[in-house]
Amino acid sequence: MGTETREVRALEQGEGGRVLRLLDQRRLPGEEIWRELREIEPLAEAIETLTVRGAPAIGCAAAAGLAAASFGFAAERDKFDAQVREALERLARTRPTAVNLFVALDELRAVLDGAEPACPVEELQRRFVDAARVHIEKDVAMNRAMGAHGAALLPTGGVLTHCNTGALATGGVGTALGVIRAAHERGTALRVFVDETRPLLQGARLTAWELIQEGIPATLIADNMAGAMMAQGKIAAAIVGADRITRRGDVANKIGTYSVAVLCHHHKIPFFVAAPWTTVDLSLEDGADIPIEQRPADEVRVHGGTLMTPASVDVENPAFDVTPAELITAIITDRGAVAPRRLLELGST
Ligand code: MRU
């Protein structure tokens, strides 16, 4: 393997914003296939099927995809407005847990609500494209800021991560993986232990791939190995991303995150969460209020196209779990890194 690294991206606006290009994450790491989207239904399906996934990336894709699709809407303002509102509703029904989707949709809704009645459709399309571009740029900037705030917190040695929180999960750079990369760049000698992240293997397929692209030392483990690695002293810290954070600092993230936090607590290992401020939902106090997406049973029963279980076995498949604030050492945001109980102090900065 060479030492050359390259920048990974999940999505881009093309043709002056008339098309959204998505790297199909279902096909990684085997194939790098870019898909072009110009309509709402294929965009909604791309989000639902995890063609694009990761809380910030879902928001970026929804914004850029709606902007692109608006070029296919009616030329008369009233019909155009109705189609935009219908599109906003359809996209809001795709995945319920990541709050970043709803933040992005609210930003585009605000563009429509703020437009004067005489504003031509062409001008609105341009404003949507700009709003999506700004949303993506802000996401990248927040991720860089998180890296700056969080890098010094990571110790040398093994750093466990769960799911995928890198450039693929965001507008670029990454959240938890962005912090890991920033620590690596400042010379912290670390090795990333990558949870495979069943059932959809975001760790094994995506995080392992990204870390190899970036030249960061990584070791893949099955999810059920994390406790043994900690008991053997191989893990010095854990860091994960978030799909939604409540006022008291409870964190929804990929299913299995809670188990990692409990293991860290038992082994007295710091457990960090890295997320942009847009992931904090100030309307929710408690983690129990976060809507948790339930996904199809066959994602657990079937692996690589092969049925691995009795076809009729009952299955639970929540996509996310909630880690209570008490198990979190610090939440790293673009505004700074604090203990969860001090999270709201960052809100005024
Ligand atoms: O179901 P996914 O792959 O969209 O879940 C992604 C996660 O849980 C990530 O950890 C989270 O979105 C943070 S990504 C920066």
Tab-separated table of C-alpha atoms and ligand atoms in Angstrom:
chain	number	residue	atom	x	y	z
A	1	MET	CA	0.000	0.000	0.000
A	2	GLY	CA	1.344	3.482	-0.927
A	3	THR	CA	1.364	6.523	1.337
A	4	GLU	CA	-0.582	8.765	-1.038
A	5	THR	CA	-3.802	10.125	0.460
A	6	ARG	CA	-6.824	11.630	-1.285
A	7	GLU	CA	-9.818	13.655	-0.270
A	8	VAL	CA	-13.081	11.760	0.108
A	9	ARG	CA	-16.435	13.405	-0.706
A	10	ALA	CA	-19.996	12.111	-0.364
A	11	LEU	CA	-21.730	14.625	-2.624
A	12	GLU	CA	-21.394	17.634	-4.886
A	13	GLN	CA	-23.564	20.174	-6.653
A	14	GLY	CA	-23.070	20.046	-10.448
A	15	GLU	CA	-24.198	21.991	-13.519
A	16	GLY	CA	-24.641	25.205	-11.557
A	17	GLY	CA	-26.743	23.381	-8.947
A	18	ARG	CA	-29.092	21.675	-11.431
A	19	VAL	CA	-27.881	18.239	-10.409
A	20	LEU	CA	-26.886	16.569	-7.127
A	21	ARG	CA	-24.107	14.007	-7.466
A	22	LEU	CA	-23.956	11.326	-4.752
A	23	LEU	CA	-21.260	8.747	-4.195
A	24	ASP	CA	-23.333	5.566	-3.763
A	25	GLN	CA	-22.348	4.453	-0.248
A	26	ARG	CA	-24.194	1.145	-0.582
A	27	ARG	CA	-21.589	0.040	-3.132
A	28	LEU	CA	-18.498	1.066	-1.167
A	29	PRO	CA	-15.812	-0.079	-0.735
A	30	GLY	CA	-16.065	-2.408	-3.739
A	31	GLU	CA	-17.148	0.178	-6.300
A	32	GLU	CA	-17.061	3.973	-6.495
A	33	ILE	CA	-20.226	4.854	-8.389
A	34	TRP	CA	-21.542	8.422	-8.604
A	35	ARG	CA	-25.288	8.893	-9.119
A	36	GLU	CA	-26.904	11.997	-10.606
A	37	LEU	CA	-30.180	13.133	-9.042
A	38	ARG	CA	-32.565	15.746	-10.450
A	39	GLU	CA	-35.916	14.743	-8.917
A	40	ILE	CA	-37.428	14.494	-5.457
A	41	GLU	CA	-38.573	10.854	-5.355
A	42	PRO	CA	-35.175	9.381	-6.306
A	43	LEU	CA	-33.588	11.754	-3.787
A	44	ALA	CA	-35.957	10.615	-1.019
A	45	GLU	CA	-35.231	6.991	-1.904
A	46	ALA	CA	-31.470	7.660	-1.908
A	47	ILE	CA	-31.782	8.938	1.668
A	48	GLU	CA	-34.044	6.057	2.748
A	49	THR	CA	-31.793	3.376	1.236
A	50	LEU	CA	-28.584	4.920	2.670
A	51	THR	CA	-27.135	5.739	-0.737
A	52	VAL	CA	-26.265	8.887	1.190
A	53	ARG	CA	-26.162	8.622	4.990
A	54	GLY	CA	-24.706	10.215	8.102
A	55	ALA	CA	-26.606	13.015	9.815
A	56	PRO	CA	-24.884	16.069	8.281
A	57	ALA	CA	-24.625	14.473	4.808
A	58	ILE	CA	-28.367	13.763	4.787
A	59	GLY	CA	-29.026	17.473	5.449
A	60	CYS	CA	-26.564	18.542	2.742
A	61	ALA	CA	-28.065	16.102	0.216
A	62	ALA	CA	-31.630	17.181	0.985
A	63	ALA	CA	-30.755	20.863	0.510
A	64	ALA	CA	-28.729	20.402	-2.680
A	65	GLY	CA	-31.157	17.802	-4.043
A	66	LEU	CA	-34.227	19.951	-3.509
A	67	ALA	CA	-32.441	22.911	-5.115
A	68	ALA	CA	-31.590	20.733	-8.142
A	69	ALA	CA	-35.115	19.315	-8.380
A	70	SER	CA	-36.636	22.814	-8.300
A	71	PHE	CA	-35.392	23.328	-11.891
A	72	GLY	CA	-37.935	20.705	-12.943
A	73	PHE	CA	-40.840	22.381	-11.131
A	74	ALA	CA	-43.577	24.547	-12.687
A	75	ALA	CA	-42.695	27.952	-14.165
A	76	GLU	CA	-45.642	29.741	-12.423
A	77	ARG	CA	-44.930	30.874	-8.876
A	78	ASP	CA	-47.993	29.456	-7.127
A	79	LYS	CA	-47.552	25.992	-8.649
A	80	PHE	CA	-43.774	26.164	-8.055
A	81	ASP	CA	-44.303	27.076	-4.386
A	82	ALA	CA	-46.754	24.194	-3.934
A	83	GLN	CA	-44.257	21.745	-5.442
A	84	VAL	CA	-41.490	23.008	-3.149
A	85	ARG	CA	-43.712	22.541	-0.082
A	86	GLU	CA	-44.695	19.040	-1.222
A	87	ALA	CA	-40.995	18.216	-1.711
A	88	LEU	CA	-40.162	19.512	1.779
A	89	GLU	CA	-42.837	17.230	3.233
A	90	ARG	CA	-41.672	14.189	1.283
A	91	LEU	CA	-38.051	14.673	2.347
A	92	ALA	CA	-39.088	15.167	5.979
A	93	ARG	CA	-40.646	11.661	5.885
A	94	THR	CA	-37.401	9.908	4.866
A	95	ARG	CA	-35.462	9.418	8.118
A	96	PRO	CA	-36.689	10.700	11.482
A	97	THR	CA	-33.687	10.673	13.829
A	98	ALA	CA	-30.996	12.975	12.419
A	99	VAL	CA	-32.066	16.524	13.208
A	100	ASN	CA	-29.693	17.944	10.569
A	101	LEU	CA	-32.194	16.933	7.867
A	102	PHE	CA	-34.867	19.109	9.430
A	103	VAL	CA	-32.435	22.008	9.926
A	104	ALA	CA	-31.589	21.914	6.200
A	105	LEU	CA	-35.256	21.683	5.163
A	106	ASP	CA	-36.104	24.640	7.444
A	107	GLU	CA	-33.373	26.698	5.765
A	108	LEU	CA	-34.861	26.074	2.321
A	109	ARG	CA	-38.389	26.694	3.604
A	110	ALA	CA	-37.168	30.036	4.965
A	111	VAL	CA	-35.893	30.974	1.478
A	112	LEU	CA	-39.366	30.334	0.080
A	113	ASP	CA	-41.172	32.071	2.955
A	114	GLY	CA	-38.882	35.091	2.647
A	115	ALA	CA	-39.360	35.523	-1.100
A	116	GLU	CA	-41.505	38.430	-2.247
A	117	PRO	CA	-44.565	37.342	-4.318
A	118	ALA	CA	-43.130	38.978	-7.432
A	119	CYS	CA	-39.824	37.087	-7.126
A	120	PRO	CA	-39.405	35.064	-10.348
A	121	VAL	CA	-39.019	31.290	-10.198
A	122	GLU	CA	-35.540	31.540	-11.772
A	123	GLU	CA	-34.435	33.791	-8.924
A	124	LEU	CA	-35.835	31.368	-6.329
A	125	GLN	CA	-34.028	28.448	-7.940
A	126	ARG	CA	-30.797	30.458	-7.736
A	127	ARG	CA	-31.453	31.237	-4.055
A	128	PHE	CA	-32.067	27.531	-3.297
A	129	VAL	CA	-28.792	26.571	-4.983
A	130	ASP	CA	-26.962	29.250	-2.984
A	131	ALA	CA	-28.644	28.215	0.285
A	132	ALA	CA	-27.597	24.585	-0.296
A	133	ARG	CA	-24.033	25.620	-1.146
A	134	VAL	CA	-23.823	27.736	2.018
A	135	HIS	CA	-25.265	24.843	4.077
A	136	ILE	CA	-22.557	22.484	2.784
A	137	GLU	CA	-19.755	25.043	3.238
A	138	LYS	CA	-20.890	25.782	6.783
A	139	ASP	CA	-20.920	22.071	7.560
A	140	VAL	CA	-17.320	21.681	6.382
A	141	ALA	CA	-16.263	24.763	8.392
A	142	MET	CA	-17.965	23.413	11.541
A	143	ASN	CA	-16.174	20.098	11.099
A	144	ARG	CA	-12.801	21.833	10.829
A	145	ALA	CA	-13.588	23.823	13.991
A	146	MET	CA	-14.480	20.602	15.807
A	147	GLY	CA	-11.144	19.141	14.777
A	148	ALA	CA	-9.378	22.186	16.233
A	149	HIS	CA	-11.312	21.947	19.527
A	150	GLY	CA	-11.131	18.175	19.876
A	151	ALA	CA	-7.736	17.046	18.584
A	152	ALA	CA	-5.887	17.752	21.833
A	153	LEU	CA	-8.393	15.647	23.799
A	154	LEU	CA	-7.432	12.398	22.092
A	155	PRO	CA	-4.653	10.466	23.812
A	156	THR	CA	-2.001	8.432	22.031
A	157	GLY	CA	-2.818	4.761	21.578
A	158	GLY	CA	-6.015	3.018	20.551
A	159	VAL	CA	-9.070	5.145	19.771
A	160	LEU	CA	-12.315	3.252	19.261
A	161	THR	CA	-14.967	4.594	16.904
A	162	HIS	CA	-18.395	3.329	15.885
A	163	CYS	CA	-20.273	3.712	12.586
A	164	ASN	CA	-18.971	6.201	9.995
A	165	THR	CA	-18.512	9.849	10.848
A	166	GLY	CA	-16.026	10.896	8.199
A	167	ALA	CA	-16.200	12.941	5.025
A	168	LEU	CA	-18.723	10.407	3.710
A	169	ALA	CA	-21.144	11.243	6.550
A	170	THR	CA	-20.900	15.021	6.161
A	171	GLY	CA	-20.399	17.841	3.660
A	172	GLY	CA	-16.681	17.068	4.025
A	173	VAL	CA	-13.919	16.402	6.607
A	174	GLY	CA	-16.130	14.560	9.135
A	175	THR	CA	-17.139	14.898	12.785
A	176	ALA	CA	-15.588	12.246	15.069
A	177	LEU	CA	-13.367	11.082	12.212
A	178	GLY	CA	-12.488	14.731	11.544
A	179	VAL	CA	-11.260	15.035	15.139
A	180	ILE	CA	-9.283	11.815	14.731
A	181	ARG	CA	-7.759	13.156	11.525
A	182	ALA	CA	-6.865	16.478	13.204
A	183	ALA	CA	-5.174	14.574	16.055
A	184	HIS	CA	-3.291	12.437	13.522
A	185	GLU	CA	-2.175	15.579	11.647
A	186	ARG	CA	-0.846	17.193	14.819
A	187	GLY	CA	1.294	14.118	15.404
A	188	THR	CA	-0.680	12.159	18.028
A	189	ALA	CA	0.382	8.540	17.583
A	190	LEU	CA	-2.976	6.823	17.444
A	191	ARG	CA	-4.477	3.710	15.962
A	192	VAL	CA	-8.192	3.711	15.232
A	193	PHE	CA	-10.135	0.636	16.309
A	194	VAL	CA	-13.098	0.519	13.938
A	195	ASP	CA	-16.284	-1.213	15.107
A	196	GLU	CA	-17.741	-3.009	12.092
A	197	THR	CA	-21.195	-1.610	13.033
A	198	ARG	CA	-23.793	-4.257	12.319
A	199	PRO	CA	-26.208	-4.606	10.658
A	200	LEU	CA	-25.187	-2.335	7.755
A	201	LEU	CA	-21.432	-2.303	8.380
A	202	GLN	CA	-20.811	1.444	8.105
A	203	GLY	CA	-17.606	0.917	10.115
A	204	ALA	CA	-16.264	-2.057	8.170
A	205	ARG	CA	-17.247	-0.758	4.727
A	206	LEU	CA	-16.927	3.033	5.044
A	207	THR	CA	-14.760	4.033	8.026
A	208	ALA	CA	-12.111	1.417	7.256
A	209	TRP	CA	-12.099	2.625	3.627
A	210	GLU	CA	-11.838	6.304	4.561
A	211	LEU	CA	-9.011	5.711	7.035
A	212	ILE	CA	-7.066	3.810	4.392
A	213	GLN	CA	-7.607	6.685	1.896
A	214	GLU	CA	-6.289	9.086	4.536
A	215	GLY	CA	-3.329	6.980	5.623
A	216	ILE	CA	-4.415	6.759	9.279
A	217	PRO	CA	-3.511	3.471	11.056
A	218	ALA	CA	-6.685	1.440	11.602
A	219	THR	CA	-7.715	-1.967	12.928
A	220	LEU	CA	-11.156	-3.392	12.209
A	221	ILE	CA	-12.950	-5.318	14.950
A	222	ALA	CA	-16.355	-6.984	15.158
A	223	ASP	CA	-18.685	-5.029	17.452
A	224	ASN	CA	-18.599	-7.719	20.137
A	225	MET	CA	-14.799	-7.430	20.496
A	226	ALA	CA	-14.712	-3.890	21.918
A	227	GLY	CA	-14.998	-4.969	25.572
A	228	ALA	CA	-12.160	-7.469	25.263
A	229	MET	CA	-9.946	-4.839	23.575
A	230	MET	CA	-10.607	-2.485	26.480
A	231	ALA	CA	-9.912	-5.175	29.072
A	232	GLN	CA	-6.573	-5.818	27.332
A	233	GLY	CA	-5.661	-2.112	27.574
A	234	LYS	CA	-5.724	-1.576	23.822
A	235	ILE	CA	-8.244	1.298	23.864
A	236	ALA	CA	-7.315	4.678	25.386
A	237	ALA	CA	-10.472	6.575	24.322
A	238	ALA	CA	-13.638	6.275	22.254
A	239	ILE	CA	-15.112	8.935	19.988
A	240	VAL	CA	-18.384	8.823	18.032
A	241	GLY	CA	-20.680	11.192	16.151
A	242	ALA	CA	-24.320	12.048	16.847
A	243	ASP	CA	-27.626	12.225	15.022
A	244	ARG	CA	-29.373	14.338	17.654
A	245	ILE	CA	-28.334	15.796	21.009
A	246	THR	CA	-30.818	17.040	23.596
A	247	ARG	CA	-30.534	20.006	25.972
A	248	ARG	CA	-29.321	17.800	28.821
A	249	GLY	CA	-26.655	16.233	26.606
A	250	ASP	CA	-28.265	12.870	25.826
A	251	VAL	CA	-27.037	11.646	22.443
A	252	ALA	CA	-28.739	9.583	19.741
A	253	ASN	CA	-26.247	7.829	17.482
A	254	LYS	CA	-25.877	4.585	15.550
A	255	ILE	CA	-27.198	1.504	17.338
A	256	GLY	CA	-24.403	0.076	19.475
A	257	THR	CA	-23.068	3.450	20.613
A	258	TYR	CA	-24.734	3.030	24.015
A	259	SER	CA	-22.977	-0.318	24.530
A	260	VAL	CA	-19.612	1.308	23.749
A	261	ALA	CA	-20.334	4.097	26.266
A	262	VAL	CA	-21.237	1.567	28.986
A	263	LEU	CA	-18.036	-0.379	28.290
A	264	CYS	CA	-15.985	2.836	28.467
A	265	HIS	CA	-17.621	3.729	31.776
A	266	HIS	CA	-16.778	0.289	33.208
A	267	HIS	CA	-13.159	0.507	32.021
A	268	LYS	CA	-12.756	4.205	33.012
A	269	ILE	CA	-11.969	5.179	29.416
A	270	PRO	CA	-13.009	8.650	28.168
A	271	PHE	CA	-16.005	8.607	25.817
A	272	PHE	CA	-16.282	11.614	23.467
A	273	VAL	CA	-19.061	12.724	21.128
A	274	ALA	CA	-18.257	15.073	18.223
A	275	ALA	CA	-21.085	16.883	16.433
A	276	PRO	CA	-21.767	20.289	14.905
A	277	TRP	CA	-24.002	22.667	16.828
A	278	THR	CA	-26.729	21.970	14.210
A	279	THR	CA	-27.075	18.479	15.748
A	280	VAL	CA	-28.188	19.958	19.078
A	281	ASP	CA	-31.991	19.995	19.206
A	282	LEU	CA	-32.870	22.734	21.675
A	283	SER	CA	-36.548	21.741	21.512
A	284	LEU	CA	-35.864	18.421	23.291
A	285	GLU	CA	-34.853	18.050	26.928
A	286	ASP	CA	-34.457	14.319	27.264
A	287	GLY	CA	-33.081	11.486	25.126
A	288	ALA	CA	-36.329	9.549	25.541
A	289	ASP	CA	-38.013	12.187	23.342
A	290	ILE	CA	-35.781	11.515	20.319
A	291	PRO	CA	-37.634	9.647	17.536
A	292	ILE	CA	-35.734	6.446	16.772
A	293	GLU	CA	-35.906	5.095	13.229
A	294	GLN	CA	-36.911	1.432	12.898
A	295	ARG	CA	-35.519	-0.226	9.773
A	296	PRO	CA	-36.515	-3.349	7.796
A	297	ALA	CA	-36.006	-6.732	9.473
A	298	ASP	CA	-34.158	-8.140	6.473
A	299	GLU	CA	-31.246	-5.790	7.141
A	300	VAL	CA	-30.542	-8.082	10.115
A	301	ARG	CA	-31.579	-11.389	8.538
A	302	VAL	CA	-29.812	-10.998	5.191
A	303	HIS	CA	-26.115	-10.380	4.688
A	304	GLY	CA	-24.558	-9.787	1.259
A	305	GLY	CA	-27.706	-11.073	-0.410
A	306	THR	CA	-27.702	-14.325	1.603
A	307	LEU	CA	-30.318	-15.167	4.200
A	308	MET	CA	-28.322	-15.872	7.384
A	309	THR	CA	-31.211	-16.680	9.741
A	310	PRO	CA	-34.492	-18.587	9.770
A	311	ALA	CA	-36.622	-16.537	7.363
A	312	SER	CA	-39.431	-16.231	9.898
A	313	VAL	CA	-37.383	-15.218	12.945
A	314	ASP	CA	-38.631	-12.083	14.696
A	315	VAL	CA	-36.217	-9.185	14.463
A	316	GLU	CA	-35.711	-5.813	16.130
A	317	ASN	CA	-33.817	-3.292	14.022
A	318	PRO	CA	-33.615	0.158	15.596
A	319	ALA	CA	-31.116	2.237	13.607
A	320	PHE	CA	-30.063	4.323	16.618
A	321	ASP	CA	-29.813	4.227	20.406
A	322	VAL	CA	-29.542	6.920	23.063
A	323	THR	CA	-26.501	7.372	25.279
A	324	PRO	CA	-27.330	9.291	28.458
A	325	ALA	CA	-25.296	12.399	29.242
A	326	GLU	CA	-23.872	10.752	32.376
A	327	LEU	CA	-21.796	8.345	30.263
A	328	ILE	CA	-20.239	11.093	28.098
A	329	THR	CA	-16.906	12.683	29.056
A	330	ALA	CA	-17.235	15.655	26.681
A	331	ILE	CA	-19.250	16.797	23.697
A	332	ILE	CA	-17.025	18.370	21.059
A	333	THR	CA	-18.816	20.940	18.878
A	334	ASP	CA	-17.638	23.686	16.535
A	335	ARG	CA	-18.226	26.075	19.443
A	336	GLY	CA	-15.950	24.242	21.877
A	337	ALA	CA	-15.711	21.021	23.895
A	338	VAL	CA	-17.547	20.734	27.217
A	339	ALA	CA	-18.982	18.195	29.645
A	340	PRO	CA	-22.624	17.495	28.659
A	341	ARG	CA	-23.989	19.327	31.725
A	342	ARG	CA	-22.361	22.520	30.367
A	343	LEU	CA	-23.603	22.072	26.789
A	344	LEU	CA	-26.085	24.932	26.856
A	345	GLU	CA	-23.348	27.372	27.887
A	346	LEU	CA	-22.084	27.011	24.302
A	347	GLY	CA	-25.468	28.128	22.991
A	348	SER	CA	-24.777	31.729	23.857
A	349	THR	CA	-21.372	31.847	22.122
B	1	MRU	O1	-27.708	5.185	9.573
B	1	MRU	P1	-26.578	6.126	9.304
B	1	MRU	O2	-25.434	5.483	8.594
B	1	MRU	O3	-27.052	7.393	8.633
B	1	MRU	O4	-26.054	6.528	10.759
B	1	MRU	C1	-25.001	7.438	10.869
B	1	MRU	C2	-24.561	7.652	12.272
B	1	MRU	O5	-25.135	7.153	13.210
B	1	MRU	C3	-23.418	8.591	12.492
B	1	MRU	O6	-22.660	8.203	13.594
B	1	MRU	C4	-24.003	9.988	12.746
B	1	MRU	O7	-24.887	10.358	11.729
B	1	MRU	C5	-22.960	11.016	12.873
B	1	MRU	S1	-22.205	11.261	11.303
B	1	MRU	C6	-21.211	12.543	11.276
